[in-house]
PDB file of C-alpha atoms in Angstrom:
ATOM      1  CA  UNK A  28      40.697 -71.869 -26.934  1.00 71.00           C
ATOM      2  CA  UNK A  29      44.237 -73.045 -26.206  1.00 74.00           C
ATOM      3  CA  UNK A  30      46.661 -70.436 -27.537  1.00 77.00           C
ATOM      4  CA  UNK A  31      49.942 -72.117 -26.600  1.00 78.00           C
ATOM      5  CA  UNK A  32      51.295 -75.052 -24.612  1.00 79.00           C
ATOM      6  CA  UNK A  33      55.008 -75.530 -24.007  1.00 81.00           C
ATOM      7  CA  UNK A  34      57.397 -77.357 -21.716  1.00 84.00           C
ATOM      8  CA  UNK A  35      60.397 -75.434 -20.406  1.00 85.00           C
ATOM      9  CA  UNK A  36      63.607 -77.043 -19.146  1.00 86.00           C
ATOM     10  CA  UNK A  37      66.617 -75.069 -17.938  1.00 84.00           C
ATOM     11  CA  UNK A  38      65.121 -71.892 -19.328  1.00 82.00           C
ATOM     12  CA  UNK A  39      64.614 -73.328 -22.821  1.00 85.00           C
ATOM     13  CA  UNK A  40      61.421 -74.174 -24.643  1.00 85.00           C
ATOM     14  CA  UNK A  41      61.173 -77.812 -25.738  1.00 82.00           C
ATOM     15  CA  UNK A  42      58.657 -79.789 -27.724  1.00 71.00           C
ATOM     16  CA  UNK A  43      56.593 -81.786 -25.271  1.00 65.00           C
ATOM     17  CA  UNK A  44      53.693 -84.253 -25.472  1.00 66.00           C
ATOM     18  CA  UNK A  45      50.347 -82.901 -26.620  1.00 68.00           C
ATOM     19  CA  UNK A  46      48.581 -84.511 -23.673  1.00 71.00           C
ATOM     20  CA  UNK A  47      48.563 -82.217 -20.630  1.00 70.00           C
ATOM     21  CA  UNK A  48      49.116 -85.045 -18.164  1.00 71.00           C
ATOM     22  CA  UNK A  49      52.137 -86.387 -20.070  1.00 75.00           C
ATOM     23  CA  UNK A  50      53.555 -82.885 -20.511  1.00 75.00           C
ATOM     24  CA  UNK A  51      53.234 -82.163 -16.788  1.00 78.00           C
ATOM     25  CA  UNK A  52      54.841 -85.494 -15.834  1.00 79.00           C
ATOM     26  CA  UNK A  53      57.705 -84.897 -18.249  1.00 78.00           C
ATOM     27  CA  UNK A  54      58.254 -81.354 -17.002  1.00 77.00           C
ATOM     28  CA  UNK A  55      58.340 -82.434 -13.362  1.00 79.00           C
ATOM     29  CA  UNK A  56      60.702 -85.314 -14.117  1.00 77.00           C
ATOM     30  CA  UNK A  57      63.123 -82.965 -15.879  1.00 77.00           C
ATOM     31  CA  UNK A  58      62.884 -80.254 -13.210  1.00 79.00           C
ATOM     32  CA  UNK A  59      61.054 -77.902 -15.563  1.00 83.00           C
ATOM     33  CA  UNK A  60      57.488 -76.714 -15.926  1.00 87.00           C
ATOM     34  CA  UNK A  61      54.675 -76.552 -18.456  1.00 86.00           C
ATOM     35  CA  UNK A  62      52.980 -73.272 -19.397  1.00 87.00           C
ATOM     36  CA  UNK A  63      49.527 -73.414 -20.970  1.00 86.00           C
ATOM     37  CA  UNK A  64      47.897 -70.267 -22.336  1.00 86.00           C
ATOM     38  CA  UNK A  65      44.156 -70.025 -22.971  1.00 86.00           C
ATOM     39  CA  UNK A  66      41.995 -67.249 -24.404  1.00 87.00           C
ATOM     40  CA  UNK A  67      38.392 -66.988 -23.183  1.00 87.00           C
ATOM     41  CA  UNK A  68      37.943 -70.764 -22.857  1.00 86.00           C
ATOM     42  CA  UNK A  69      34.525 -72.363 -22.641  1.00 85.00           C
ATOM     43  CA  UNK A  70      33.582 -74.491 -19.653  1.00 86.00           C
ATOM     44  CA  UNK A  71      33.990 -77.645 -21.704  1.00 84.00           C
ATOM     45  CA  UNK A  72      37.455 -76.619 -22.926  1.00 81.00           C
ATOM     46  CA  UNK A  73      38.573 -75.776 -19.411  1.00 86.00           C
ATOM     47  CA  UNK A  74      37.283 -79.002 -17.825  1.00 87.00           C
ATOM     48  CA  UNK A  75      40.191 -81.022 -19.212  1.00 83.00           C
ATOM     49  CA  UNK A  76      42.737 -78.526 -17.858  1.00 85.00           C
ATOM     50  CA  UNK A  77      40.982 -78.484 -14.483  1.00 86.00           C
ATOM     51  CA  UNK A  78      41.064 -82.256 -14.159  1.00 84.00           C
ATOM     52  CA  UNK A  79      44.689 -82.641 -15.268  1.00 82.00           C
ATOM     53  CA  UNK A  80      46.081 -79.948 -12.975  1.00 84.00           C
ATOM     54  CA  UNK A  81      43.674 -80.297 -10.069  1.00 86.00           C
ATOM     55  CA  UNK A  82      42.585 -76.659 -10.039  1.00 89.00           C
ATOM     56  CA  UNK A  83      40.263 -75.470  -7.299  1.00 90.00           C
ATOM     57  CA  UNK A  84      36.625 -75.180  -8.461  1.00 90.00           C
ATOM     58  CA  UNK A  85      36.155 -71.685  -6.988  1.00 91.00           C
ATOM     59  CA  UNK A  86      39.188 -70.379  -8.860  1.00 91.00           C
ATOM     60  CA  UNK A  87      38.012 -72.142 -12.020  1.00 89.00           C
ATOM     61  CA  UNK A  88      34.620 -70.442 -11.724  1.00 90.00           C
ATOM     62  CA  UNK A  89      36.323 -67.044 -11.407  1.00 89.00           C
ATOM     63  CA  UNK A  90      38.544 -67.787 -14.411  1.00 89.00           C
ATOM     64  CA  UNK A  91      35.572 -68.714 -16.607  1.00 88.00           C
ATOM     65  CA  UNK A  92      33.246 -65.884 -15.629  1.00 85.00           C
ATOM     66  CA  UNK A  93      35.934 -63.161 -15.482  1.00 80.00           C
ATOM     67  CA  UNK A  94      34.965 -59.669 -14.244  1.00 84.00           C
ATOM     68  CA  UNK A  95      37.191 -60.112 -11.200  1.00 87.00           C
ATOM     69  CA  UNK A  96      39.201 -57.636  -9.191  1.00 91.00           C
ATOM     70  CA  UNK A  97      42.991 -58.115  -9.062  1.00 93.00           C
ATOM     71  CA  UNK A  98      43.672 -60.548  -6.227  1.00 92.00           C
ATOM     72  CA  UNK A  99      45.820 -63.345  -4.874  1.00 93.00           C
ATOM     73  CA  UNK A 100      44.278 -66.525  -3.494  1.00 92.00           C
ATOM     74  CA  UNK A 101      46.107 -69.522  -2.071  1.00 91.00           C
ATOM     75  CA  UNK A 102      44.697 -73.036  -2.347  1.00 90.00           C
ATOM     76  CA  UNK A 103      46.129 -76.378  -1.284  1.00 86.00           C
ATOM     77  CA  UNK A 104      47.603 -77.353  -4.647  1.00 86.00           C
ATOM     78  CA  UNK A 105      47.847 -74.061  -6.503  1.00 89.00           C
ATOM     79  CA  UNK A 106      48.075 -70.313  -6.402  1.00 92.00           C
ATOM     80  CA  UNK A 107      45.521 -68.127  -8.187  1.00 94.00           C
ATOM     81  CA  UNK A 108      46.252 -64.562  -9.283  1.00 94.00           C
ATOM     82  CA  UNK A 109      44.160 -62.067 -11.204  1.00 94.00           C
ATOM     83  CA  UNK A 110      45.621 -59.139 -13.160  1.00 93.00           C
ATOM     84  CA  UNK A 111      43.760 -56.451 -15.093  1.00 91.00           C
ATOM     85  CA  UNK A 112      45.901 -55.214 -17.996  1.00 90.00           C
ATOM     86  CA  UNK A 113      44.880 -51.797 -19.281  1.00 89.00           C
ATOM     87  CA  UNK A 114      45.156 -50.425 -22.813  1.00 86.00           C
ATOM     88  CA  UNK A 115      44.868 -46.804 -23.932  1.00 85.00           C
ATOM     89  CA  UNK A 116      43.007 -46.517 -27.249  1.00 83.00           C
ATOM     90  CA  UNK A 117      44.441 -43.635 -29.258  1.00 77.00           C
ATOM     91  CA  UNK A 118      41.460 -43.355 -31.625  1.00 77.00           C
ATOM     92  CA  UNK A 119      38.888 -42.755 -28.902  1.00 78.00           C
ATOM     93  CA  UNK A 120      41.158 -41.484 -26.096  1.00 76.00           C
ATOM     94  CA  UNK A 121      39.612 -44.160 -23.894  1.00 82.00           C
ATOM     95  CA  UNK A 122      40.889 -46.720 -21.410  1.00 86.00           C
ATOM     96  CA  UNK A 123      39.875 -50.355 -21.767  1.00 86.00           C
ATOM     97  CA  UNK A 124      40.833 -53.259 -19.552  1.00 86.00           C
ATOM     98  CA  UNK A 125      41.101 -57.009 -19.934  1.00 87.00           C
ATOM     99  CA  UNK A 126      41.796 -59.778 -17.453  1.00 90.00           C
ATOM    100  CA  UNK A 127      44.547 -62.304 -16.983  1.00 92.00           C
ATOM    101  CA  UNK A 128      44.101 -65.177 -14.540  1.00 92.00           C
ATOM    102  CA  UNK A 129      47.160 -67.197 -13.590  1.00 93.00           C
ATOM    103  CA  UNK A 130      47.149 -70.626 -11.918  1.00 93.00           C
ATOM    104  CA  UNK A 131      50.516 -71.544 -10.451  1.00 92.00           C
ATOM    105  CA  UNK A 132      51.372 -74.932  -9.011  1.00 88.00           C
ATOM    106  CA  UNK A 133      54.026 -77.616  -8.790  1.00 86.00           C
ATOM    107  CA  UNK A 134      55.594 -77.626 -12.250  1.00 86.00           C
ATOM    108  CA  UNK A 135      52.848 -75.789 -14.141  1.00 88.00           C
ATOM    109  CA  UNK A 136      51.480 -72.385 -15.066  1.00 90.00           C
ATOM    110  CA  UNK A 137      48.024 -71.951 -16.592  1.00 91.00           C
ATOM    111  CA  UNK A 138      47.175 -68.472 -17.862  1.00 90.00           C
ATOM    112  CA  UNK A 139      43.661 -67.512 -18.915  1.00 90.00           C
ATOM    113  CA  UNK A 140      43.134 -64.307 -20.868  1.00 89.00           C
ATOM    114  CA  UNK A 141      39.884 -62.363 -21.301  1.00 88.00           C
ATOM    115  CA  UNK A 142      39.630 -59.347 -23.582  1.00 80.00           C
ATOM    116  CA  UNK A 143      42.236 -57.825 -25.855  1.00 69.00           C
ATOM    117  CA  UNK A 144      44.065 -55.711 -23.291  1.00 60.00           C
ATOM    118  CA  UNK A 145      46.622 -58.361 -22.429  1.00 62.00           C
ATOM    119  CA  UNK A 146      50.415 -58.482 -22.668  1.00 62.00           C
ATOM    120  CA  UNK A 147      50.718 -62.281 -22.582  1.00 77.00           C
ATOM    121  CA  UNK A 148      51.862 -62.882 -26.160  1.00 77.00           C
ATOM    122  CA  UNK A 149      54.634 -60.330 -25.806  1.00 83.00           C
ATOM    123  CA  UNK A 150      55.486 -61.659 -22.350  1.00 87.00           C
ATOM    124  CA  UNK A 151      55.993 -65.185 -23.627  1.00 86.00           C
ATOM    125  CA  UNK A 152      58.192 -63.990 -26.494  1.00 86.00           C
ATOM    126  CA  UNK A 153      60.264 -61.784 -24.214  1.00 89.00           C
ATOM    127  CA  UNK A 154      60.781 -64.336 -21.483  1.00 88.00           C
ATOM    128  CA  UNK A 155      61.760 -67.038 -23.977  1.00 86.00           C
ATOM    129  CA  UNK A 156      64.650 -64.773 -24.992  1.00 89.00           C
ATOM    130  CA  UNK A 157      65.806 -64.581 -21.364  1.00 88.00           C
ATOM    131  CA  UNK A 158      66.693 -68.174 -20.424  1.00 86.00           C
ATOM    132  CA  UNK A 159      68.402 -67.068 -17.196  1.00 87.00           C
ATOM    133  CA  UNK A 160      65.115 -65.626 -15.981  1.00 86.00           C
ATOM    134  CA  UNK A 161      62.978 -68.458 -17.366  1.00 87.00           C
ATOM    135  CA  UNK A 162      65.223 -70.993 -15.615  1.00 85.00           C
ATOM    136  CA  UNK A 163      63.848 -69.776 -12.283  1.00 86.00           C
ATOM    137  CA  UNK A 164      60.654 -71.685 -13.001  1.00 87.00           C
ATOM    138  CA  UNK A 165      56.979 -70.720 -12.812  1.00 90.00           C
ATOM    139  CA  UNK A 166      57.823 -67.804 -10.510  1.00 91.00           C
ATOM    140  CA  UNK A 167      59.539 -66.121 -13.456  1.00 91.00           C
ATOM    141  CA  UNK A 168      56.320 -66.306 -15.494  1.00 91.00           C
ATOM    142  CA  UNK A 169      54.315 -64.634 -12.730  1.00 93.00           C
ATOM    143  CA  UNK A 170      56.951 -61.940 -12.383  1.00 93.00           C
ATOM    144  CA  UNK A 171      57.039 -61.324 -16.154  1.00 93.00           C
ATOM    145  CA  UNK A 172      53.241 -61.001 -16.347  1.00 92.00           C
ATOM    146  CA  UNK A 173      53.140 -58.650 -13.346  1.00 93.00           C
ATOM    147  CA  UNK A 174      56.011 -56.571 -14.716  1.00 92.00           C
ATOM    148  CA  UNK A 175      54.450 -56.233 -18.181  1.00 91.00           C
ATOM    149  CA  UNK A 176      51.060 -55.343 -16.705  1.00 92.00           C
ATOM    150  CA  UNK A 177      52.458 -52.589 -14.481  1.00 93.00           C
ATOM    151  CA  UNK A 178      54.656 -51.254 -17.304  1.00 91.00           C
ATOM    152  CA  UNK A 179      51.495 -50.841 -19.374  1.00 90.00           C
ATOM    153  CA  UNK A 180      49.979 -48.959 -16.429  1.00 92.00           C
ATOM    154  CA  UNK A 181      52.860 -46.476 -16.566  1.00 91.00           C
ATOM    155  CA  UNK A 182      52.291 -45.904 -20.283  1.00 90.00           C
ATOM    156  CA  UNK A 183      48.554 -45.386 -19.779  1.00 91.00           C
ATOM    157  CA  UNK A 184      49.185 -42.975 -16.890  1.00 91.00           C
ATOM    158  CA  UNK A 185      51.428 -40.905 -19.177  1.00 91.00           C
ATOM    159  CA  UNK A 186      48.748 -40.777 -21.885  1.00 90.00           C
ATOM    160  CA  UNK A 187      46.088 -39.750 -19.363  1.00 91.00           C
ATOM    161  CA  UNK A 188      48.372 -37.019 -18.037  1.00 90.00           C
ATOM    162  CA  UNK A 189      48.659 -35.630 -21.575  1.00 89.00           C
ATOM    163  CA  UNK A 190      44.870 -35.728 -22.004  1.00 88.00           C
ATOM    164  CA  UNK A 191      44.424 -33.972 -18.676  1.00 89.00           C
ATOM    165  CA  UNK A 192      46.754 -31.148 -19.711  1.00 88.00           C
ATOM    166  CA  UNK A 193      44.748 -30.684 -22.921  1.00 86.00           C
ATOM    167  CA  UNK A 194      41.492 -30.660 -20.952  1.00 85.00           C
ATOM    168  CA  UNK A 195      42.945 -28.164 -18.489  1.00 84.00           C
ATOM    169  CA  UNK A 196      44.002 -25.851 -21.319  1.00 83.00           C
ATOM    170  CA  UNK A 197      40.485 -26.053 -22.799  1.00 81.00           C
ATOM    171  CA  UNK A 198      38.771 -25.267 -19.492  1.00 81.00           C
ATOM    172  CA  UNK A 199      40.970 -22.249 -18.731  1.00 80.00           C
ATOM    173  CA  UNK A 200      41.039 -20.868 -22.258  1.00 75.00           C
ATOM    174  CA  UNK A 201      39.234 -17.503 -22.759  1.00 70.00           C
ATOM    175  CA  UNK A 202      36.297 -19.084 -24.616  1.00 65.00           C
ATOM    176  CA  UNK A 203      36.706 -22.871 -24.350  1.00 55.00           C
ATOM    177  CA  UNK A 204      35.585 -23.181 -20.752  1.00 55.00           C
ATOM    178  CA  UNK A 205      32.102 -22.102 -21.670  1.00 56.00           C
ATOM    179  CA  UNK A 206      31.525 -24.844 -24.220  1.00 60.00           C
ATOM    180  CA  UNK A 207      28.482 -26.972 -23.550  1.00 64.00           C
ATOM    181  CA  UNK A 208      30.561 -30.092 -24.212  1.00 75.00           C
ATOM    182  CA  UNK A 209      33.304 -29.298 -21.690  1.00 78.00           C
ATOM    183  CA  UNK A 210      31.447 -30.680 -18.674  1.00 79.00           C
ATOM    184  CA  UNK A 211      30.664 -33.942 -20.473  1.00 81.00           C
ATOM    185  CA  UNK A 212      34.346 -34.268 -21.500  1.00 84.00           C
ATOM    186  CA  UNK A 213      35.441 -33.794 -17.905  1.00 85.00           C
ATOM    187  CA  UNK A 214      32.942 -36.399 -16.729  1.00 86.00           C
ATOM    188  CA  UNK A 215      34.049 -38.911 -19.379  1.00 87.00           C
ATOM    189  CA  UNK A 216      37.660 -38.345 -18.402  1.00 88.00           C
ATOM    190  CA  UNK A 217      36.809 -38.981 -14.763  1.00 88.00           C
ATOM    191  CA  UNK A 218      35.175 -42.250 -15.822  1.00 89.00           C
ATOM    192  CA  UNK A 219      38.405 -43.246 -17.581  1.00 90.00           C
ATOM    193  CA  UNK A 220      40.366 -42.595 -14.399  1.00 91.00           C
ATOM    194  CA  UNK A 221      37.874 -44.668 -12.425  1.00 90.00           C
ATOM    195  CA  UNK A 222      38.289 -47.565 -14.872  1.00 89.00           C
ATOM    196  CA  UNK A 223      42.056 -47.259 -14.557  1.00 91.00           C
ATOM    197  CA  UNK A 224      41.843 -47.086 -10.774  1.00 91.00           C
ATOM    198  CA  UNK A 225      39.835 -50.304 -10.619  1.00 91.00           C
ATOM    199  CA  UNK A 226      42.753 -52.073 -12.259  1.00 91.00           C
ATOM    200  CA  UNK A 227      45.661 -50.539 -10.349  1.00 92.00           C
ATOM    201  CA  UNK A 228      44.337 -50.054  -6.816  1.00 91.00           C
ATOM    202  CA  UNK A 229      43.362 -53.636  -5.858  1.00 93.00           C
ATOM    203  CA  UNK A 230      46.639 -55.001  -7.268  1.00 93.00           C
ATOM    204  CA  UNK A 231      48.712 -53.354  -4.534  1.00 92.00           C
ATOM    205  CA  UNK A 232      47.998 -55.895  -1.713  1.00 91.00           C
ATOM    206  CA  UNK A 233      48.777 -58.987  -3.856  1.00 92.00           C
ATOM    207  CA  UNK A 234      52.047 -57.480  -5.105  1.00 92.00           C
ATOM    208  CA  UNK A 235      53.012 -56.427  -1.594  1.00 90.00           C
ATOM    209  CA  UNK A 236      52.467 -59.985  -0.457  1.00 89.00           C
ATOM    210  CA  UNK A 237      54.509 -61.415  -3.320  1.00 89.00           C
ATOM    211  CA  UNK A 238      57.278 -58.930  -2.549  1.00 87.00           C
ATOM    212  CA  UNK A 239      56.944 -59.567   1.198  1.00 80.00           C
ATOM    213  CA  UNK A 240      57.506 -55.876   1.900  1.00 66.00           C
ATOM    214  CA  UNK A 241      57.025 -56.615   5.600  1.00 65.00           C
ATOM    215  CA  UNK A 242      59.573 -58.832   7.330  1.00 61.00           C
ATOM    216  CA  UNK A 243      56.804 -60.493   9.328  1.00 60.00           C
ATOM    217  CA  UNK A 244      54.706 -61.265   6.241  1.00 65.00           C
ATOM    218  CA  UNK A 245      54.315 -64.985   5.551  1.00 70.00           C
ATOM    219  CA  UNK A 246      55.797 -66.482   2.404  1.00 75.00           C
ATOM    220  CA  UNK A 247      53.642 -67.349  -0.576  1.00 85.00           C
ATOM    221  CA  UNK A 248      53.666 -71.003  -1.647  1.00 87.00           C
ATOM    222  CA  UNK A 249      54.905 -71.874  -5.154  1.00 87.00           C
ATOM    223  CA  UNK A 250      56.777 -68.521  -5.255  1.00 88.00           C
ATOM    224  CA  UNK A 251      60.560 -68.654  -4.983  1.00 85.00           C
ATOM    225  CA  UNK A 252      61.750 -66.414  -2.128  1.00 84.00           C
ATOM    226  CA  UNK A 253      64.706 -65.363  -4.267  1.00 84.00           C
ATOM    227  CA  UNK A 254      62.260 -63.507  -6.507  1.00 86.00           C
ATOM    228  CA  UNK A 255      61.309 -61.070  -3.746  1.00 87.00           C
ATOM    229  CA  UNK A 256      63.571 -58.243  -5.036  1.00 89.00           C
ATOM    230  CA  UNK A 257      61.988 -58.539  -8.499  1.00 90.00           C
ATOM    231  CA  UNK A 258      58.467 -58.324  -7.140  1.00 91.00           C
ATOM    232  CA  UNK A 259      59.563 -55.455  -4.903  1.00 92.00           C
ATOM    233  CA  UNK A 260      60.654 -53.543  -8.010  1.00 93.00           C
ATOM    234  CA  UNK A 261      57.271 -54.149  -9.675  1.00 94.00           C
ATOM    235  CA  UNK A 262      55.543 -53.095  -6.476  1.00 93.00           C
ATOM    236  CA  UNK A 263      57.501 -49.827  -6.437  1.00 94.00           C
ATOM    237  CA  UNK A 264      56.373 -49.110  -9.994  1.00 93.00           C
ATOM    238  CA  UNK A 265      52.780 -49.857  -9.043  1.00 94.00           C
ATOM    239  CA  UNK A 266      53.027 -47.424  -6.132  1.00 94.00           C
ATOM    240  CA  UNK A 267      54.135 -44.739  -8.593  1.00 93.00           C
ATOM    241  CA  UNK A 268      51.166 -45.560 -10.811  1.00 93.00           C
ATOM    242  CA  UNK A 269      48.706 -45.386  -7.918  1.00 93.00           C
ATOM    243  CA  UNK A 270      50.152 -42.046  -6.802  1.00 93.00           C
ATOM    244  CA  UNK A 271      49.773 -40.781 -10.360  1.00 92.00           C
ATOM    245  CA  UNK A 272      46.166 -41.987 -10.506  1.00 91.00           C
ATOM    246  CA  UNK A 273      45.397 -40.251  -7.213  1.00 92.00           C
ATOM    247  CA  UNK A 274      46.913 -37.051  -8.567  1.00 91.00           C
ATOM    248  CA  UNK A 275      44.934 -37.293 -11.805  1.00 90.00           C
ATOM    249  CA  UNK A 276      41.717 -37.869  -9.893  1.00 90.00           C
ATOM    250  CA  UNK A 277      42.307 -34.850  -7.645  1.00 90.00           C
ATOM    251  CA  UNK A 278      43.237 -32.623 -10.566  1.00 90.00           C
ATOM    252  CA  UNK A 279      40.225 -33.564 -12.676  1.00 88.00           C
ATOM    253  CA  UNK A 280      37.981 -32.918  -9.661  1.00 87.00           C
ATOM    254  CA  UNK A 281      39.583 -29.484  -9.240  1.00 86.00           C
ATOM    255  CA  UNK A 282      39.149 -28.809 -12.967  1.00 86.00           C
ATOM    256  CA  UNK A 283      35.470 -29.731 -12.752  1.00 83.00           C
ATOM    257  CA  UNK A 284      35.029 -27.398  -9.758  1.00 82.00           C
ATOM    258  CA  UNK A 285      36.836 -24.614 -11.624  1.00 81.00           C
ATOM    259  CA  UNK A 286      34.659 -25.165 -14.697  1.00 79.00           C
ATOM    260  CA  UNK A 287      31.471 -25.006 -12.631  1.00 77.00           C
ATOM    261  CA  UNK A 288      32.741 -21.858 -10.907  1.00 77.00           C
ATOM    262  CA  UNK A 289      33.465 -20.292 -14.302  1.00 76.00           C
ATOM    263  CA  UNK A 290      29.988 -21.180 -15.519  1.00 75.00           C
ATOM    264  CA  UNK A 291      28.488 -19.641 -12.367  1.00 74.00           C
ATOM    265  CA  UNK A 292      30.490 -16.426 -12.884  1.00 71.00           C
ATOM    266  CA  UNK A 293      29.401 -16.248 -16.526  1.00 74.00           C
ATOM    267  CA  UNK A 294      25.770 -16.743 -15.514  1.00 71.00           C
ATOM    268  CA  UNK A 295      26.089 -13.949 -12.934  1.00 73.00           C
ATOM    269  CA  UNK A 296      27.599 -11.684 -15.610  1.00 72.00           C
ATOM    270  CA  UNK A 297      24.759 -12.519 -17.951  1.00 70.00           C
ATOM    271  CA  UNK A 298      22.184 -11.817 -15.261  1.00 78.00           C
ATOM    272  CA  UNK A 299      23.795  -8.458 -14.484  1.00 75.00           C
ATOM    273  CA  UNK A 300      23.734  -7.512 -18.161  1.00 77.00           C
ATOM    274  CA  UNK A 301      20.113  -8.568 -18.483  1.00 76.00           C
ATOM    275  CA  UNK A 302      19.229  -6.612 -15.339  1.00 76.00           C
ATOM    276  CA  UNK A 303      21.078  -3.515 -16.623  1.00 77.00           C
ATOM    277  CA  UNK A 304      19.292  -3.601 -19.983  1.00 76.00           C
ATOM    278  CA  UNK A 305      15.971  -4.165 -18.191  1.00 78.00           C
ATOM    279  CA  UNK A 306      16.626  -1.127 -15.963  1.00 73.00           C
ATOM    280  CA  UNK A 307      17.425   0.982 -19.015  1.00 74.00           C
ATOM    281  CA  UNK A 308      14.225  -0.161 -20.697  1.00 78.00           C
ATOM    282  CA  UNK A 309      12.188   0.569 -17.556  1.00 78.00           C
ATOM    283  CA  UNK A 310      12.938   4.325 -17.489  1.00 74.00           C
ATOM    284  CA  UNK A 311      11.331   5.291 -20.842  1.00 77.00           C
ATOM    285  CA  UNK A 312       8.563   2.807 -20.180  1.00 77.00           C
ATOM    286  CA  UNK A 313       7.785   4.558 -16.886  1.00 73.00           C
ATOM    287  CA  UNK A 314       7.794   8.026 -18.450  1.00 71.00           C
ATOM    288  CA  UNK A 315       5.669   6.901 -21.389  1.00 74.00           C
ATOM    289  CA  UNK A 316       3.305   5.181 -19.000  1.00 71.00           C
ATOM    290  CA  UNK A 317       2.822   8.315 -16.950  1.00 66.00           C
ATOM    291  CA  UNK A 318       2.049  10.446 -19.984  1.00 66.00           C
ATOM    292  CA  UNK A 319      -0.218   7.761 -21.359  1.00 68.00           C
ATOM    293  CA  UNK A 320      -2.678   7.996 -18.453  1.00 63.00           C
ATOM    294  CA  UNK A 321      -4.593  10.871 -20.207  1.00 66.00           C
ATOM    295  CA  UNK A 322      -5.345  12.973 -17.156  1.00 58.00           C
ATOM    296  CA  UNK A 323      -6.830  16.412 -17.808  1.00 61.00           C
ATOM    297  CA  UNK A 324      -4.331  18.348 -15.727  1.00 55.00           C
ATOM    298  CA  UNK A 325      -0.739  17.193 -16.330  1.00 65.00           C
ATOM    299  CA  UNK A 326       2.394  19.387 -16.354  1.00 68.00           C
ATOM    300  CA  UNK A 327       3.295  20.754 -19.771  1.00 65.00           C
ATOM    301  CA  UNK A 328       0.655  18.560 -21.419  1.00 64.00           C
ATOM    302  CA  UNK A 329      -0.397  21.250 -23.911  1.00 67.00           C
ATOM    303  CA  UNK A 330       3.019  22.814 -24.361  1.00 70.00           C
ATOM    304  CA  UNK A 331       4.252  22.696 -27.965  1.00 67.00           C
ATOM    305  CA  UNK A 332       7.681  21.380 -27.009  1.00 70.00           C
ATOM    306  CA  UNK A 333       6.399  18.744 -24.545  1.00 70.00           C
ATOM    307  CA  UNK A 334       6.925  15.757 -26.843  1.00 71.00           C
ATOM    308  CA  UNK A 335      10.501  16.677 -27.889  1.00 76.00           C
ATOM    309  CA  UNK A 336      11.341  17.506 -24.260  1.00 75.00           C
ATOM    310  CA  UNK A 337      10.114  14.111 -23.011  1.00 75.00           C
ATOM    311  CA  UNK A 338      12.018  12.279 -25.779  1.00 77.00           C
ATOM    312  CA  UNK A 339      15.165  14.247 -24.933  1.00 81.00           C
ATOM    313  CA  UNK A 340      14.721  13.478 -21.228  1.00 77.00           C
ATOM    314  CA  UNK A 341      14.437   9.760 -22.008  1.00 76.00           C
ATOM    315  CA  UNK A 342      17.566   9.875 -24.165  1.00 81.00           C
ATOM    316  CA  UNK A 343      19.559  11.716 -21.481  1.00 82.00           C
ATOM    317  CA  UNK A 344      18.488   9.255 -18.771  1.00 79.00           C
ATOM    318  CA  UNK A 345      19.339   6.289 -21.007  1.00 79.00           C
ATOM    319  CA  UNK A 346      22.829   7.667 -21.687  1.00 81.00           C
ATOM    320  CA  UNK A 347      23.393   8.320 -17.971  1.00 81.00           C
ATOM    321  CA  UNK A 348      22.267   4.779 -17.051  1.00 76.00           C
ATOM    322  CA  UNK A 349      24.398   3.245 -19.804  1.00 77.00           C
ATOM    323  CA  UNK A 350      27.521   5.072 -18.630  1.00 79.00           C
ATOM    324  CA  UNK A 351      26.801   4.145 -15.000  1.00 77.00           C
ATOM    325  CA  UNK A 352      26.378   0.422 -15.768  1.00 72.00           C
ATOM    326  CA  UNK A 353      29.387   0.454 -18.090  1.00 76.00           C
ATOM    327  CA  UNK A 354      31.539   2.054 -15.383  1.00 72.00           C
ATOM    328  CA  UNK A 355      30.522  -0.663 -12.926  1.00 70.00           C
ATOM    329  CA  UNK A 356      31.237  -3.429 -15.413  1.00 70.00           C
ATOM    330  CA  UNK A 357      27.645  -4.570 -15.803  1.00 65.00           C
ATOM    331  CA  UNK A 358      27.657  -4.053 -19.558  1.00 66.00           C
TER     332      UNK A 358
END
């Protein structure tokens, strides 16, 4: 469905024609641009936009099907960018991602949103209150979307860092590390980091190209070269996010290794205790077994005090074994 359609001139929103073709012609004539926002459009709904703006069929297919990695593709008449906004859900402590596809061309911007994790509504409101920025044309819209997306990444990275500290405290607590649910929590957390990484990692090359971090890098069509410092700032923030994600991934891997090591140590302790108790049980069993063989000639078999003496011997041996195992830390 079409969420919004507006014509912008000199950084100000104006009421334009409802027809896309007329709106585009009017925007180009006035030196402005038209920005159309769509949310999960059907193929039929998107056909009209495709025909009016001459969008490349391969990019249109990607925009309709979604499930794309962040990327930047250049076609003859337009530029196609894919962003993956990420949202941290407080109720479930989970990370979810959406998709934003942006078509950029001569005098137009077409944004296609999939999922709920998208900053586009807030981006449009914010940029409409900054006419100096909006006056820079479609490039300003791309910058605003990229900036909002990466800012959300920073917020999500902070939330994940807090969750990791809580998980770390649970693993290294005196009794929490042995919980049967700890390993599954660590694994789920690692899955959240992987989902986050799929959004942030592939975005680095497109942003580097928009920022032209290398002097020899070619320019990007439909992007104003004067916007390079702005994209460079967004790229710096993304680098911080990616470094944070790498750190989170390493730490959660170390926590998982520490948890498994703790479980192994606990199992060894349990086995030592079981072995100690089994050894203590074996001594009276051996003595009772010997005297239960009913041979005719056995030492002290007919002595009156034989039974109390054997019981006392068992008790003394059990106490000696208990103290020995306790001294060695097996019990």
